[in-house]
GROMACS .gro file of C-alpha atoms in nm:
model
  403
    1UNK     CA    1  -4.459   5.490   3.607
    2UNK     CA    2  -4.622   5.169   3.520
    3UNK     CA    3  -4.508   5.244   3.108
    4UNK     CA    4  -4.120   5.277   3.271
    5UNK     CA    5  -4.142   4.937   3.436
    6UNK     CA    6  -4.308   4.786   3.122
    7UNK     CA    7  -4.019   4.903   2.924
    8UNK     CA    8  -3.756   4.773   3.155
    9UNK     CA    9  -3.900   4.467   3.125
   10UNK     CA   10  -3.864   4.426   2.715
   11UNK     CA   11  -3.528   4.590   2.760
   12UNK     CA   12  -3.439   4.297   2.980
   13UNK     CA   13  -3.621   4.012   2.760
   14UNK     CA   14  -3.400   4.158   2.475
   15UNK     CA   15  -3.102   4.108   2.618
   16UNK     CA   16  -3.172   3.830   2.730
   17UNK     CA   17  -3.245   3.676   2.398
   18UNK     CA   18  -2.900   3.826   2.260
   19UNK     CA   19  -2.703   3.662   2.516
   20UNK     CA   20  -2.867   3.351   2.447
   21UNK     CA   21  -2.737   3.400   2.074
   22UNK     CA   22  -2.379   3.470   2.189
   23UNK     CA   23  -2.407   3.158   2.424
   24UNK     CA   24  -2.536   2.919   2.090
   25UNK     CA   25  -2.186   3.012   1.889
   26UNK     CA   26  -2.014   2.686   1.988
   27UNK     CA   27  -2.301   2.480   2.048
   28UNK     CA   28  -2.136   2.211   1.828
   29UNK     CA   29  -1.795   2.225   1.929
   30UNK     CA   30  -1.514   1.974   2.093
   31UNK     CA   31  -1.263   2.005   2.298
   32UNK     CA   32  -0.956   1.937   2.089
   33UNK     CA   33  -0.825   1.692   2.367
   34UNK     CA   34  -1.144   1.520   2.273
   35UNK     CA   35  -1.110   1.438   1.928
   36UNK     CA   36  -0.885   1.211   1.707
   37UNK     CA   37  -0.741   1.465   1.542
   38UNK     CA   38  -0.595   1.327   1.185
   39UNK     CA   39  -0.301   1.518   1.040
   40UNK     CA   40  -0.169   1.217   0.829
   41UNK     CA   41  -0.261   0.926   0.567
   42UNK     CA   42  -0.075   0.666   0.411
   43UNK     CA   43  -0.157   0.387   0.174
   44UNK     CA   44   0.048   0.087   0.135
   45UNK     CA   45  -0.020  -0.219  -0.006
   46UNK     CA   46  -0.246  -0.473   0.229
   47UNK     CA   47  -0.023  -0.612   0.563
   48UNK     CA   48  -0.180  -0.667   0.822
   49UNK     CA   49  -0.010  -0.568   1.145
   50UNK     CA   50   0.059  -0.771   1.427
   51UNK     CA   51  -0.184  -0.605   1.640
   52UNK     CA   52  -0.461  -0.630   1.384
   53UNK     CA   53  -0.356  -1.014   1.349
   54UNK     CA   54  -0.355  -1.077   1.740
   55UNK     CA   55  -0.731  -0.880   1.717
   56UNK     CA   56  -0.823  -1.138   1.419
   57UNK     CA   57  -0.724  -1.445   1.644
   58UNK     CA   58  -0.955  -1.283   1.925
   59UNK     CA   59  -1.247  -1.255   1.705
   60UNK     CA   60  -1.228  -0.902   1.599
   61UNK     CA   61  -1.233  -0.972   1.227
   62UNK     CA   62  -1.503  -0.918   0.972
   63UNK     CA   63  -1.560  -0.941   0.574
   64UNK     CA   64  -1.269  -0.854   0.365
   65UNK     CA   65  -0.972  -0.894   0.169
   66UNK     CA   66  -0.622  -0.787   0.262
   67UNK     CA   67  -0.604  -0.536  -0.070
   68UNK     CA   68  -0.456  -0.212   0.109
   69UNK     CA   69  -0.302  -0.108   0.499
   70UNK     CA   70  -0.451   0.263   0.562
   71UNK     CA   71  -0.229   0.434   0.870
   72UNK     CA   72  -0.405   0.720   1.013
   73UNK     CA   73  -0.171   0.944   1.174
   74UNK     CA   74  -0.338   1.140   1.497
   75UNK     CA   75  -0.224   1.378   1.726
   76UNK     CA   76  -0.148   1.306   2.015
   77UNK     CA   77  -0.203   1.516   2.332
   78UNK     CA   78  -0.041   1.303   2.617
   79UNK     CA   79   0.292   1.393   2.363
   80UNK     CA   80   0.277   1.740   2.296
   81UNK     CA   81   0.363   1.855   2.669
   82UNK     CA   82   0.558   1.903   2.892
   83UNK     CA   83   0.865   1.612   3.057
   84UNK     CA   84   0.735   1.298   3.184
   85UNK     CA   85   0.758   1.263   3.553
   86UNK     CA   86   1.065   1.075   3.565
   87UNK     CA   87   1.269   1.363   3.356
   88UNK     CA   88   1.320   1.135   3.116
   89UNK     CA   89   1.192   1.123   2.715
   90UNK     CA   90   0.866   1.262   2.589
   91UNK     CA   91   0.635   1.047   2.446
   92UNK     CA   92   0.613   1.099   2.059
   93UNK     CA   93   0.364   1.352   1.973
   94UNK     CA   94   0.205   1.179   1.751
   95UNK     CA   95   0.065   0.828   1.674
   96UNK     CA   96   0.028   0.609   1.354
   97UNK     CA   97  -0.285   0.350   1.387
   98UNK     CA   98  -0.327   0.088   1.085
   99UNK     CA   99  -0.607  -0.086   0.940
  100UNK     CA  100  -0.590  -0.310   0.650
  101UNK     CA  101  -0.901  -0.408   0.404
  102UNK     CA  102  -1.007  -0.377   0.053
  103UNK     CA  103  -1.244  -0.055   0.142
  104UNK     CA  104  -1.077   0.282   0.283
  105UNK     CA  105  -1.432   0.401   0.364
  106UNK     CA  106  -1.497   0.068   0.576
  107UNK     CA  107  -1.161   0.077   0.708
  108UNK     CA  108  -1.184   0.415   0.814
  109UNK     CA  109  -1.484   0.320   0.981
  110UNK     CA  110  -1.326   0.018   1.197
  111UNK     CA  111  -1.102   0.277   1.391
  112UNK     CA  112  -1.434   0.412   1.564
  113UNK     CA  113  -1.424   0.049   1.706
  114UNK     CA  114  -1.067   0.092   1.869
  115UNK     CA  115  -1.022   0.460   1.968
  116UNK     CA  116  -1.234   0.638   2.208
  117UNK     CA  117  -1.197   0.979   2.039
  118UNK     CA  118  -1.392   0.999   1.723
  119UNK     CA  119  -1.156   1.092   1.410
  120UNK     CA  120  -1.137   1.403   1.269
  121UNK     CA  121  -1.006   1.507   0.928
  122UNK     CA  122  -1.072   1.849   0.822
  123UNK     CA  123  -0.692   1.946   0.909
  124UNK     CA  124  -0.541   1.628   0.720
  125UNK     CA  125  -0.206   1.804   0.573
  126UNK     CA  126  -0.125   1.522   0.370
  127UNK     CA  127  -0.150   1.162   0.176
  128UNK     CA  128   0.156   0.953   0.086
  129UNK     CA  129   0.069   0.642  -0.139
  130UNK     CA  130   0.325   0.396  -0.208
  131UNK     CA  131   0.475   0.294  -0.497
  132UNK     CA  132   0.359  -0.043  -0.527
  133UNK     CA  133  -0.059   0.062  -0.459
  134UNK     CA  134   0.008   0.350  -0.762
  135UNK     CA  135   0.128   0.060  -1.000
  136UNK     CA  136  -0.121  -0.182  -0.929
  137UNK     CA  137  -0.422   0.064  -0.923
  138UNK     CA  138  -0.502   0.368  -1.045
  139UNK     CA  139  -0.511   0.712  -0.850
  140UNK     CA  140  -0.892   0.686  -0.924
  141UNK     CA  141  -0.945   0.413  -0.720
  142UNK     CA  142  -0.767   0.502  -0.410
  143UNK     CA  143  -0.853   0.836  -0.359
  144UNK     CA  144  -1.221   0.805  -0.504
  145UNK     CA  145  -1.302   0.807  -0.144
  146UNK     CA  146  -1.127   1.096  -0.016
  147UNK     CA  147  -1.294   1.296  -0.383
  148UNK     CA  148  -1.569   1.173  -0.222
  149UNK     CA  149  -1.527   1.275   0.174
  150UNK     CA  150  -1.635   1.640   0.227
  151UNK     CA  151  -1.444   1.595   0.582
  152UNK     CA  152  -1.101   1.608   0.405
  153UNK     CA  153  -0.961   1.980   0.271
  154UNK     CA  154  -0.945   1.969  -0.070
  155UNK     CA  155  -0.564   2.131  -0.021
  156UNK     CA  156  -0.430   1.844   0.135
  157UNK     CA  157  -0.099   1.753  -0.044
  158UNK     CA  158  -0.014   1.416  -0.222
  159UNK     CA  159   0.307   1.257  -0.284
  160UNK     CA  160   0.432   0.930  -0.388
  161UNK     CA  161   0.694   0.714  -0.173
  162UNK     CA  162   0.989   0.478  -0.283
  163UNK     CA  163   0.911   0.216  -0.021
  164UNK     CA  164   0.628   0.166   0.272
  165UNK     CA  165   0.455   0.507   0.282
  166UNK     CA  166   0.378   0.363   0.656
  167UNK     CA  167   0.741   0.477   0.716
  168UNK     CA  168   0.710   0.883   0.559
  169UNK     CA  169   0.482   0.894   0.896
  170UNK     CA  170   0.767   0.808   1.148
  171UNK     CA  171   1.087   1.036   1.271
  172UNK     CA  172   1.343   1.008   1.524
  173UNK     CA  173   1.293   1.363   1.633
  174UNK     CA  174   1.183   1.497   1.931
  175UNK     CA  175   0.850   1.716   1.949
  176UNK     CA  176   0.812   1.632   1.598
  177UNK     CA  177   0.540   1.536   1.376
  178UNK     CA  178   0.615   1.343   1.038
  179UNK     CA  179   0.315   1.515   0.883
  180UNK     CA  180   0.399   1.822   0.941
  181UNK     CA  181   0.749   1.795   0.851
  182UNK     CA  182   0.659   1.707   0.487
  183UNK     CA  183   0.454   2.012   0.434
  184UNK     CA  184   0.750   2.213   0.555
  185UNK     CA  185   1.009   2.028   0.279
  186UNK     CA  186   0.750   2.108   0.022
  187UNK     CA  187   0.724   2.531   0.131
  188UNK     CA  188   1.112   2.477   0.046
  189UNK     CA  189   1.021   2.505  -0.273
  190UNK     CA  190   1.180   2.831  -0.340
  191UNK     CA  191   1.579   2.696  -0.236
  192UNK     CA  192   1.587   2.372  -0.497
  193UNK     CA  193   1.474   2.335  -0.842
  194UNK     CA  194   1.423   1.988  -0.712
  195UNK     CA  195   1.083   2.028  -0.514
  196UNK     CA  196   0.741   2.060  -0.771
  197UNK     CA  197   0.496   2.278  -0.659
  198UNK     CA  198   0.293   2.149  -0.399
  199UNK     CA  199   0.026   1.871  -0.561
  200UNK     CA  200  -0.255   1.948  -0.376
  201UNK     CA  201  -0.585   1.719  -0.352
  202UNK     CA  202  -0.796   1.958  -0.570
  203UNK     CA  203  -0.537   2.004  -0.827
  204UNK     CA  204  -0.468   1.638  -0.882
  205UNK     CA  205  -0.828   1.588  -0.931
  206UNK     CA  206  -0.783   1.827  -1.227
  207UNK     CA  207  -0.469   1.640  -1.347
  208UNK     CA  208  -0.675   1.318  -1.357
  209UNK     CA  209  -0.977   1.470  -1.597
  210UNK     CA  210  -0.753   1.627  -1.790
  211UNK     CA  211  -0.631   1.273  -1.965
  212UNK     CA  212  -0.280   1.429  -1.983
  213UNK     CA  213   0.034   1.257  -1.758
  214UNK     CA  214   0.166   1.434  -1.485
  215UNK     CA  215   0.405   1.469  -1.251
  216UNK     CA  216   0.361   1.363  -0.844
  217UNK     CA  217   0.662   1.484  -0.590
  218UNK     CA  218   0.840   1.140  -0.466
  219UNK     CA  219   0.950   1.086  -0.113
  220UNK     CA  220   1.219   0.836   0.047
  221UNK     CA  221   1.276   0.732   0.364
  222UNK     CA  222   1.511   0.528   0.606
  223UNK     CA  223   1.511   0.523   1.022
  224UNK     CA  224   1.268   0.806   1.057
  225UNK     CA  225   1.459   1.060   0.820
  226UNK     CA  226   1.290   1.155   0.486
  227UNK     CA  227   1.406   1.347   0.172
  228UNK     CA  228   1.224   1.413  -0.111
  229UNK     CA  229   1.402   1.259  -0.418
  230UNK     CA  230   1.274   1.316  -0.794
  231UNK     CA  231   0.893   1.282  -0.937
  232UNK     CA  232   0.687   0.976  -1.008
  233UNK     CA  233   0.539   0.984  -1.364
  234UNK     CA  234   0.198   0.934  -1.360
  235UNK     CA  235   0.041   0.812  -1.695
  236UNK     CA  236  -0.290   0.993  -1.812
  237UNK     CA  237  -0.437   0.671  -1.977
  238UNK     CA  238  -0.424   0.480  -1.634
  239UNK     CA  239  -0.351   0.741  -1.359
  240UNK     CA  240  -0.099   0.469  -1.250
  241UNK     CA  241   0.274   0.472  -1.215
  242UNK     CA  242   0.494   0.448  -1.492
  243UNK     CA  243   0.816   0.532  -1.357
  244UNK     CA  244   1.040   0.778  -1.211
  245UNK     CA  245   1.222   1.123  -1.242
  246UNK     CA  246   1.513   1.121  -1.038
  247UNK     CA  247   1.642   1.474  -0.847
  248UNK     CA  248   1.873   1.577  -1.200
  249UNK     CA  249   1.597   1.462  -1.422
  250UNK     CA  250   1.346   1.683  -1.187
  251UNK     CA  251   1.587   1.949  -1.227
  252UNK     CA  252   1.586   1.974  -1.567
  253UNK     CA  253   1.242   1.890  -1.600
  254UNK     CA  254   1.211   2.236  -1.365
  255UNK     CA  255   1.402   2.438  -1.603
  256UNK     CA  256   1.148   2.328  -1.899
  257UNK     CA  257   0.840   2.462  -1.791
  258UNK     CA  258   1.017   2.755  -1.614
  259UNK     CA  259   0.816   2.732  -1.311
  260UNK     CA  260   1.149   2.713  -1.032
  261UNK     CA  261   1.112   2.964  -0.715
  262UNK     CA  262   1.509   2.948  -0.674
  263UNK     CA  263   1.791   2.682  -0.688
  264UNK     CA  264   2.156   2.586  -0.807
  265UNK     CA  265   2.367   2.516  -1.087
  266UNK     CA  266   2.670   2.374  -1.014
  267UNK     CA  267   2.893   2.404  -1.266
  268UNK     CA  268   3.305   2.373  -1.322
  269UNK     CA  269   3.565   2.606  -1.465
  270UNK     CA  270   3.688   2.522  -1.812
  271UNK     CA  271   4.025   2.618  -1.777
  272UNK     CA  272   4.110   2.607  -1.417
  273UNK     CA  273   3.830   2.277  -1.371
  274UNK     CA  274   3.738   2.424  -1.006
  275UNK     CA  275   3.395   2.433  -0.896
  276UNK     CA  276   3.163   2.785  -0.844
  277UNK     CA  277   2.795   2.759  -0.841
  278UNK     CA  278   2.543   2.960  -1.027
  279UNK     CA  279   2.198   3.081  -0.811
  280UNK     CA  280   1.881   3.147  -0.931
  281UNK     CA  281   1.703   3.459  -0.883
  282UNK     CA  282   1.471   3.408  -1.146
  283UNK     CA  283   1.380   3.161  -1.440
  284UNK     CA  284   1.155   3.189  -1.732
  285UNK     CA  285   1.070   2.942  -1.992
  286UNK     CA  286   0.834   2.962  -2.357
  287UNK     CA  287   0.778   2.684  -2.524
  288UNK     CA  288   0.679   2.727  -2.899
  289UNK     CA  289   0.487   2.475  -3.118
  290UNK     CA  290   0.546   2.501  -3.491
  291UNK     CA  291   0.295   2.379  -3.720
  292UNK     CA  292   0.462   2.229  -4.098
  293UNK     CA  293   0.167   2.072  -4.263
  294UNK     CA  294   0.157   1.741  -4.089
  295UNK     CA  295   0.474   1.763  -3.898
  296UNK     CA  296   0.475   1.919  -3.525
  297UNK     CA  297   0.824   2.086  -3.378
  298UNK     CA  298   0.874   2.263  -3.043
  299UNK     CA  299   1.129   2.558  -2.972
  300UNK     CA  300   1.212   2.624  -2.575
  301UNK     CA  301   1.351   2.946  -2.467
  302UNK     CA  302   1.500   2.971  -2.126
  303UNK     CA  303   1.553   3.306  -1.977
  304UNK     CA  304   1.734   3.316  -1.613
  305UNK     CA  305   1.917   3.582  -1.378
  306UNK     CA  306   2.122   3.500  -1.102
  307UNK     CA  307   2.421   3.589  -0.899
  308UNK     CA  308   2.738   3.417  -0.820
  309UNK     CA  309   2.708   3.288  -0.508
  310UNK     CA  310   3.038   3.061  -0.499
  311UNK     CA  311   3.348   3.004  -0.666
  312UNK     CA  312   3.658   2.820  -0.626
  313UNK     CA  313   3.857   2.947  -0.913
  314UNK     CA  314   4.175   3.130  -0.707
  315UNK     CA  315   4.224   3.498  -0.673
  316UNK     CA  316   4.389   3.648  -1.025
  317UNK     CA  317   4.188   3.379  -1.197
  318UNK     CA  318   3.862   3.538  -1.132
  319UNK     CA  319   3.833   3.821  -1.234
  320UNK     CA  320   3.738   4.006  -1.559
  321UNK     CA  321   3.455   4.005  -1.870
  322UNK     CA  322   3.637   3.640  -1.953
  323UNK     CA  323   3.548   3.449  -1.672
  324UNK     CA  324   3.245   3.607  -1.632
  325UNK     CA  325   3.129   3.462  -1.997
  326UNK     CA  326   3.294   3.169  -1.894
  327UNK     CA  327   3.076   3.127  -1.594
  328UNK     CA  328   2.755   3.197  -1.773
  329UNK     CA  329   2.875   3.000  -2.054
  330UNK     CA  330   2.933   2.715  -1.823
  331UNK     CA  331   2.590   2.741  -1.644
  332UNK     CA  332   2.412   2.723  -1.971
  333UNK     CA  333   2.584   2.452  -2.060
  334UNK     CA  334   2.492   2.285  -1.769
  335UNK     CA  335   2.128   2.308  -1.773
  336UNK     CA  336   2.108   2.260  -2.184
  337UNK     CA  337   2.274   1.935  -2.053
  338UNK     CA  338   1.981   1.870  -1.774
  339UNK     CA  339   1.713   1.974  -2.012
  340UNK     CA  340   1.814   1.779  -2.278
  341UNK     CA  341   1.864   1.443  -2.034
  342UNK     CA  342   1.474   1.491  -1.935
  343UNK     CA  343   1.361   1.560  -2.270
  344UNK     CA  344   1.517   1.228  -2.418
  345UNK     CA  345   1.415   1.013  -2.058
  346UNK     CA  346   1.028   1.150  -2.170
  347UNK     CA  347   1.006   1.117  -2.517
  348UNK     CA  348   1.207   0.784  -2.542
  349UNK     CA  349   1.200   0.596  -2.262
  350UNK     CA  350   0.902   0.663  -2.090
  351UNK     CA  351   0.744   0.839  -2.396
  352UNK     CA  352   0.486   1.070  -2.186
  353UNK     CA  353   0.491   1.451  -2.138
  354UNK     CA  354   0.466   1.557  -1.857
  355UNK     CA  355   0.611   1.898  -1.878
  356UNK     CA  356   0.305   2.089  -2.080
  357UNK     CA  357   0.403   2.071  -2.449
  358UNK     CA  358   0.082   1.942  -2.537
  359UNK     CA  359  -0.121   2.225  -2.371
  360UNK     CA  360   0.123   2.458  -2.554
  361UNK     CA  361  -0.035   2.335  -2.845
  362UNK     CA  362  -0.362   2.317  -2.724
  363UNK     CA  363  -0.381   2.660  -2.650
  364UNK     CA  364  -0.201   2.803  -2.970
  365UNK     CA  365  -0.323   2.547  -3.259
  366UNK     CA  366  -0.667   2.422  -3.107
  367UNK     CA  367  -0.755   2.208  -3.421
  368UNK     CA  368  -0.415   2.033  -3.466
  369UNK     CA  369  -0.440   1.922  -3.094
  370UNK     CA  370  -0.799   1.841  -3.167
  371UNK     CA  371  -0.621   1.593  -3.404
  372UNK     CA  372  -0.375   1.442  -3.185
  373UNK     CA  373  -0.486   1.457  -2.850
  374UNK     CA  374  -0.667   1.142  -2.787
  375UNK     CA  375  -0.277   0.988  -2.886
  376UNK     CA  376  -0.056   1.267  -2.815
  377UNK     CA  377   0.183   1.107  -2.546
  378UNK     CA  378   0.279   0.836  -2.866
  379UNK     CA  379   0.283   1.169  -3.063
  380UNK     CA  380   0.538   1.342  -2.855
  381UNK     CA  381   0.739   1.072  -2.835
  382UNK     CA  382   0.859   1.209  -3.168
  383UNK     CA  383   0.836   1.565  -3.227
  384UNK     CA  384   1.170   1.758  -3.260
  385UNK     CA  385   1.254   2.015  -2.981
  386UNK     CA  386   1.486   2.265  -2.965
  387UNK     CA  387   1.631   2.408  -2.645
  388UNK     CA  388   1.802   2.751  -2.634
  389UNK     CA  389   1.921   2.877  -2.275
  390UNK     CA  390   2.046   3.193  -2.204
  391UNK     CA  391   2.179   3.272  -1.823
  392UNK     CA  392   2.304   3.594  -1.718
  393UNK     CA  393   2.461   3.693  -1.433
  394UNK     CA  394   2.369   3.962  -1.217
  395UNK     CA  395   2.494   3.993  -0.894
  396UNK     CA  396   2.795   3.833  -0.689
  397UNK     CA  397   2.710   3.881  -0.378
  398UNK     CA  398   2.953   4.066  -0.097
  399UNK     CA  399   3.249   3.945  -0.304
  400UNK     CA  400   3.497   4.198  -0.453
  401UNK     CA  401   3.468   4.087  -0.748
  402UNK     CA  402   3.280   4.296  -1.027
  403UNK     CA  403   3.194   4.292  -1.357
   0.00000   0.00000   0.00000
């Protein structure tokens, strides 16, 4: 009897201990409503706000130089439910807080001295850096910290803005959250050969120890609406801003490295001049380096299927081998057109690459690029390329027309 009750007692120490276990899971956690939860970052050049001025004048101020404006943007609760009690508008869910200073880290710090709720990063979704910051420093500099900051997901995207990035972070919308709305244009990127794939904060980290220029998605903006427009060209000397791609250039640029999830080509009849438009279903591109003792030379093949998804040529008009070839013909033309706009706005205007020719090279003649690579954006400049497109179409859709 006395060995029963003995082992009743252990059974009920043990489970006692497990529960204890279960109870310790979220020992360490927050309520969400408790946090300053970040889901957006901008980076402008250094104005202070009037807030942050009228702060200043009270005393709030303290050691440092007006070099950049960081603007956090944080959840916010009070926005996210339900009507106010009048009936009338929401309040925005979301709100964009501003510091200015010459140290992000320090800055970052100084919002722990005007919210209650202490921030949190971990779900950042993404940084937008103005164009002015990216030509006077270099990507190095202003996200050293964030490299840095174990807080921040390394898969946060990056972009570039035309503009105040300040005003990426603002919409007009109801419910919605700027932040959020740029990682949704960017997981568009299988309708437009006009959207890179995503830059994430890991990747560009790559890009920047490679030495080689690359490419960052840019974004425009004007009374809370956004649209992302072309590429900034980012040099791999500097990691600063050289210039930009606009949304044809990007195109084109898209069709060289063959790395387009979908898109258009808009293209116009030769004989009837009416419009029909050419979609991708797929795209494929090889570029070829071509060694002649001293002299370097690039082929590109582009391969792509897609369907006819529109034409305006009239009924009688449309029908037949002929103005099939004439509609792939047409298509090709257009993009040898695109490609070869890029190719000349990289190799003589900006003279960078930025669309991978050099780690063509790399990869398939190791000890020439061993020779060139410390100079090979100057190199490039130069080098004869070849294009050759081929577009086929595949499928037209619910139309009666066949081949």
């Amino acid at each position: 009897m006395k060995q029963s009750y003995n082992n009743l007692r252990s059974l009920k120490r043990m489970l006692s201990v497990i529960l204890l276990l279960f109870l310790t899971g979220c020992w360490s956690s927050h309520e969400i409503e408790e946090l300053g939860l970040t889901v957006g970052l901008a980076l402008d050049e250094g104005k202070e706000s009037t807030t942050e001025k009228e702060l200043k004048e009270q005393g709030g101020e303290y050691n440092q130089t007006e070099k950049i404006t960081v603007t956090y943007q944080f959840v916010n609760p009070k926005g996210t439910g339900s009507e106010s009690k009048g009936g009338g508008s929401q309040q925005k869910p979301y709100l964009n807080i501003s510091e200015t200073g010459d140290s992000i880290h320090q800055m970052t710090r100084e919002f722990s001295l005007r919210g209650s709720r202490p921030m949190f990063s971990p779900h950042l979704k993404v940084i937008v850096i103005s164009e002015d910051l990216v030509r006077k420093y270099s990507l190095e500099q202003l996200l050293d910290q964030f490299l840095r900051d174990n807080e921040i997901r390394p898969s946060c995207l990056v972009v570039i803005s035309k503009g105040r990035a300040i005003e990426t972070l603002e919409s007009n919308e109801s419910g919605e959250i700027p932040a959020f709305r740029l990682i949704g244009i960017s997981d568009n990127e299988d309708r437009t050969t006009r959207i890179l794939p995503p830059m994430s904060l890991a990747k560009l980290e790559g890009k920047m120890q490679s030495g080689s220029s690359f490419l960052l998605q840019n974004v425009i903006s004007t009374n809370g609406e956004v649209k992302f427009s072309g590429a900034a060209v980012i040099t791999g000397k500097t990691k600063q801003l050289l210039g930009f791609l606009n949304e044809e250039e990007l195109d084109g640029l898209t069709w060289i490295t063959g790395k387009g999830k979908g898109g258009l080509v808009k293209n116009f009849d030769q004989e009837t001049n009416q419009p029909f438009i050419y979609e991708v279903k797929s795209m494929k591109s090889k570029i070829t380096p071509h060694i002649n003792g001293n002299n370097i030379s690039f082929d590109v093949k582009i391969e792509s299927e897609g369907r006819l998804s529109e034409n305006w040529v009239v009924s009688g008009e449309n029908s037949g081998k002929n103005f099939l070839k004439r509609a792939e013909k047409a298509a090709e033309e257009e993009v040898n057109r695109l490609v070869n706009n890029v190719g000349g706005k990289m190799q003589k205007d900006y003279q960078v690459d930025v669309a991978g020719f050099g780690n063509r090279l790399r990869i398939e003649h190791p000890k020439v690029w061993e020779k060139v690579k410390e100079d090979w954006d100057q190199t490039f400049s130069e080098v004869p390329i070849e294009y050759n497109v081929k577009l086929t179409i595949i499928d037209y859709g619910a139309s009666s027309f066949k081949k």
